[in-house]
GROMACS .gro file of C-alpha atoms in nm:
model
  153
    1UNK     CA    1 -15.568  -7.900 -14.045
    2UNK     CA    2 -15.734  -7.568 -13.871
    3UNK     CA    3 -15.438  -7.466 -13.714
    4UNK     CA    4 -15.287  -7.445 -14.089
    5UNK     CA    5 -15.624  -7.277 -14.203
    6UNK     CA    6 -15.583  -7.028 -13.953
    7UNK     CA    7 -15.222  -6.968 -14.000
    8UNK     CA    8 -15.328  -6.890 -14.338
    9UNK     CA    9 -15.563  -6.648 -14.252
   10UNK     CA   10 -15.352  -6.483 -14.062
   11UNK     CA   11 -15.110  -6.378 -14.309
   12UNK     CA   12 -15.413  -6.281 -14.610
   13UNK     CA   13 -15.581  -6.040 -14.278
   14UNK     CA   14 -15.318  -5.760 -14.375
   15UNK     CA   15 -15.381  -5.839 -14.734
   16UNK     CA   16 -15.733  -5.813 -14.734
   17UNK     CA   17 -15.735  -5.506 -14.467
   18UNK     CA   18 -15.560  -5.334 -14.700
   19UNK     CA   19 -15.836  -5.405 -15.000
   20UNK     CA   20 -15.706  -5.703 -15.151
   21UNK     CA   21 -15.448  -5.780 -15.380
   22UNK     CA   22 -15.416  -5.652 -15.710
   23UNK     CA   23 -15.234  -5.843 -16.001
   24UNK     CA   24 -15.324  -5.560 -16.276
   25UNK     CA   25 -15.453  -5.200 -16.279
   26UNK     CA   26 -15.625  -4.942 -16.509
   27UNK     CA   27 -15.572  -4.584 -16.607
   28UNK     CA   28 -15.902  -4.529 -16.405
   29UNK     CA   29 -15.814  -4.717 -16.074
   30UNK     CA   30 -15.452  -4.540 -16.063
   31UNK     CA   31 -15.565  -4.223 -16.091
   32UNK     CA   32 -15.872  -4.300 -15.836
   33UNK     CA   33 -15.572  -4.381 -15.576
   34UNK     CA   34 -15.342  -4.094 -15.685
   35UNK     CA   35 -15.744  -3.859 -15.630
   36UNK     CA   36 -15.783  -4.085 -15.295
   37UNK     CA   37 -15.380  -4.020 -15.132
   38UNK     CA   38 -15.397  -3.689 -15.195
   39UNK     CA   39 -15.120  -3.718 -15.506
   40UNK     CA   40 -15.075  -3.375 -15.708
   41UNK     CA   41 -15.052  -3.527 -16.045
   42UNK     CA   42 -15.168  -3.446 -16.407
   43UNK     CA   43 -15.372  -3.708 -16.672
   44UNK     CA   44 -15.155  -3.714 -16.976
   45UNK     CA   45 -15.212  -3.856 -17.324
   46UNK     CA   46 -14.930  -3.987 -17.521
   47UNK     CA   47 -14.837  -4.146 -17.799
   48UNK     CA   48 -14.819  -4.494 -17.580
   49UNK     CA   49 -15.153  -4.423 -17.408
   50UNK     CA   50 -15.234  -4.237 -17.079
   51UNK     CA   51 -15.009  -4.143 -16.857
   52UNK     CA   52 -14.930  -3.944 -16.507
   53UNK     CA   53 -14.720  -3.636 -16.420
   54UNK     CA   54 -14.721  -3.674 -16.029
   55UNK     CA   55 -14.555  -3.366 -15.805
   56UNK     CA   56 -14.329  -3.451 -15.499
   57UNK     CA   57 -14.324  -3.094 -15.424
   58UNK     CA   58 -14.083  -2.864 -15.633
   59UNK     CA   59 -14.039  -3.189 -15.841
   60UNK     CA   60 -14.203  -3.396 -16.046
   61UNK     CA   61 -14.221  -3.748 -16.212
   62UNK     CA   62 -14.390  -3.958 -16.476
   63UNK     CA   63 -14.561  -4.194 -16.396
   64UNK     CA   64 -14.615  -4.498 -16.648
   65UNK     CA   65 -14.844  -4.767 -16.676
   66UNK     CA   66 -14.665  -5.059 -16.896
   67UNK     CA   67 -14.718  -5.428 -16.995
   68UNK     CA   68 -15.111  -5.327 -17.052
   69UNK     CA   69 -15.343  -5.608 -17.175
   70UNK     CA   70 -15.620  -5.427 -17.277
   71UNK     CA   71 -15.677  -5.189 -17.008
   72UNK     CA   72 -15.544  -5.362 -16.746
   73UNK     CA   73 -15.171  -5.328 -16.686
   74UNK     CA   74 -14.926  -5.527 -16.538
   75UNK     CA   75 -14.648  -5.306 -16.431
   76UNK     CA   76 -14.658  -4.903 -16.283
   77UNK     CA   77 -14.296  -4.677 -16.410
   78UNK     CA   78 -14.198  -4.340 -16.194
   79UNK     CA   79 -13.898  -4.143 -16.368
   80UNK     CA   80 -13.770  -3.821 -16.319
   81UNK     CA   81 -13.569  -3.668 -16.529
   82UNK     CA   82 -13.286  -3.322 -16.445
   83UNK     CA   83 -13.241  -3.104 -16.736
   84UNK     CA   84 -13.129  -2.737 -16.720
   85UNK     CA   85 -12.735  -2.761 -16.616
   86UNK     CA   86 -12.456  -2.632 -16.712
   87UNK     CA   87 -12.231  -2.841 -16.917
   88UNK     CA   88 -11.961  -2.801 -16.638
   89UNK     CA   89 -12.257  -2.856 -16.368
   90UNK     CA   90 -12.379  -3.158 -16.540
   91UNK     CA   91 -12.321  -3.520 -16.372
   92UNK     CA   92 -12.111  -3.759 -16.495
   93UNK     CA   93 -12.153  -4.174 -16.588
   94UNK     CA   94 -11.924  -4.230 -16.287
   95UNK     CA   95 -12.139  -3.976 -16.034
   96UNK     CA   96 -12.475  -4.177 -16.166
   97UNK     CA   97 -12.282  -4.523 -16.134
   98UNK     CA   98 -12.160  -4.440 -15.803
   99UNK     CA   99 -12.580  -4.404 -15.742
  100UNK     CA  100 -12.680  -4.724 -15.873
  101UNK     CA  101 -12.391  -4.926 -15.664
  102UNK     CA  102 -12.519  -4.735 -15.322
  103UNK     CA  103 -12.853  -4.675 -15.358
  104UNK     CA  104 -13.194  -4.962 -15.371
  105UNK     CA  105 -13.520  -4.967 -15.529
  106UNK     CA  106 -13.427  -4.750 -15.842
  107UNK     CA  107 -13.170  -4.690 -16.133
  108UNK     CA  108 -12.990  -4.393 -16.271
  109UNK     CA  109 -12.860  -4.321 -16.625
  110UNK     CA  110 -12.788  -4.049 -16.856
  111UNK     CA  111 -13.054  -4.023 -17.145
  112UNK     CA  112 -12.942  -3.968 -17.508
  113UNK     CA  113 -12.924  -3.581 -17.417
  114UNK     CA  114 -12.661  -3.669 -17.133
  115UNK     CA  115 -12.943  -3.570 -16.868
  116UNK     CA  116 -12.969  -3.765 -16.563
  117UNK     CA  117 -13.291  -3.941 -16.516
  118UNK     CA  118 -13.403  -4.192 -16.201
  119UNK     CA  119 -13.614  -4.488 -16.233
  120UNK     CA  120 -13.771  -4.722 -16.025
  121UNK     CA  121 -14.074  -4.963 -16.151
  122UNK     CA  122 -14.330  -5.234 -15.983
  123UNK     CA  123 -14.457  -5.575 -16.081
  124UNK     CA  124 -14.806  -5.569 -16.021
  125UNK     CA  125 -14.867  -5.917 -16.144
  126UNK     CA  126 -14.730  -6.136 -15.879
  127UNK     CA  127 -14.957  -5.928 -15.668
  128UNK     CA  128 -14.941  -5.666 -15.476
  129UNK     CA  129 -15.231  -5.494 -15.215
  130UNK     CA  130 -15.334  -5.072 -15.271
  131UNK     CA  131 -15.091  -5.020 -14.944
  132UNK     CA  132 -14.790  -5.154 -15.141
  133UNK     CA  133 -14.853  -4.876 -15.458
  134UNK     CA  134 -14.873  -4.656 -15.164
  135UNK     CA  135 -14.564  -4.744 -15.045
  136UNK     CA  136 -14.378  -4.727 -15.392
  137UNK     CA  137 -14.490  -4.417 -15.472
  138UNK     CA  138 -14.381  -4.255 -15.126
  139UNK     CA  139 -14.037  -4.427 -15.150
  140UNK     CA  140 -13.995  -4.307 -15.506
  141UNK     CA  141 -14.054  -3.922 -15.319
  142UNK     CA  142 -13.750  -3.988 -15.114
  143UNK     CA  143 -13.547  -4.132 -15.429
  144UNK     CA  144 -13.668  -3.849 -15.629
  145UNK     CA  145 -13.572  -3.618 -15.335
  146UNK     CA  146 -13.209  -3.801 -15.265
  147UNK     CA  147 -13.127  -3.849 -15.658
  148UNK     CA  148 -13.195  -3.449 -15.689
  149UNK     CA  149 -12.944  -3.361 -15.401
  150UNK     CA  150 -12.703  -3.637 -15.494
  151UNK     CA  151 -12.662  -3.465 -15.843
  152UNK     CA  152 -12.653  -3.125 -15.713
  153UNK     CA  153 -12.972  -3.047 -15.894
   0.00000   0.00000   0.00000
């Protein structure tokens, strides 16, 4: 029975290292981590509540907090949307299909304006630890970064 104990610790030690697991966040606590990561980003307020532009350098993303219960919220949203091209310049439905058969952790579509916009999201409420939103954020960089190039933007 200790051996199982302490095979259970073993696995929550990365867990707690990393200061526990979350199943919900606020406005307040996001924007403490964006402050505490050293994320250039931007306090919005929309019509749906608060909300985050975050720069990835020359680009930039929104960042969404969705499925809120009060003011904790269950899921986190980064998009970026392209606009500014040339009809002739602009990608195509098969161009942003060809992303979303190739390419993990996000999804591409035109928006009603025929601009292309990436998306990637993250259930919070199965739990997830601070290092994890880390992680998503920094991975949606490189999408952001990838989609950009891959759509000649």
């Amino acid at each position: 029975m200790r051996w199982l104990l302490a095979l259970g610790l073993l696995f929550l030690a990365p867990a707690l290292a990393q200061g526990g697991v979350r199943t919900s966040i606020t406005v307040g606590e996001m924007e403490a981590l964006l402050k505490a990561w050293g994320f250039r980003h931007e306090r919005e307020d929309g019509k749906e509540g608060p909300y985050f532009v975050v720069y990835f350098g020359d680009l930039k993303a929104t960042l969404l907090l969705l499925r809120c219960e009060g003011d904790r919220c269950l899921a986190l949203l980064l998009g970026g949307s392209f606009t500014g091209f040339a009809p002739e310049k602009r990608p195509d439905h098969a161009r942003i299909n060809e992303w979303n058969r190739e390419k993990l952790f996000s999804r591409a579509y035109l928006d009603e304006d025929g601009d292309p916009v990436v998306e990637a999201d993250l259930d919070l409420e199965g739990g997830v630890t601070d290092g994890a939103i880390r992680e998503f954020l920094e991975t949606f960089r490189e999408t952001l970064e990838a989609f950009a190039d891959w759509i000649g933007f």
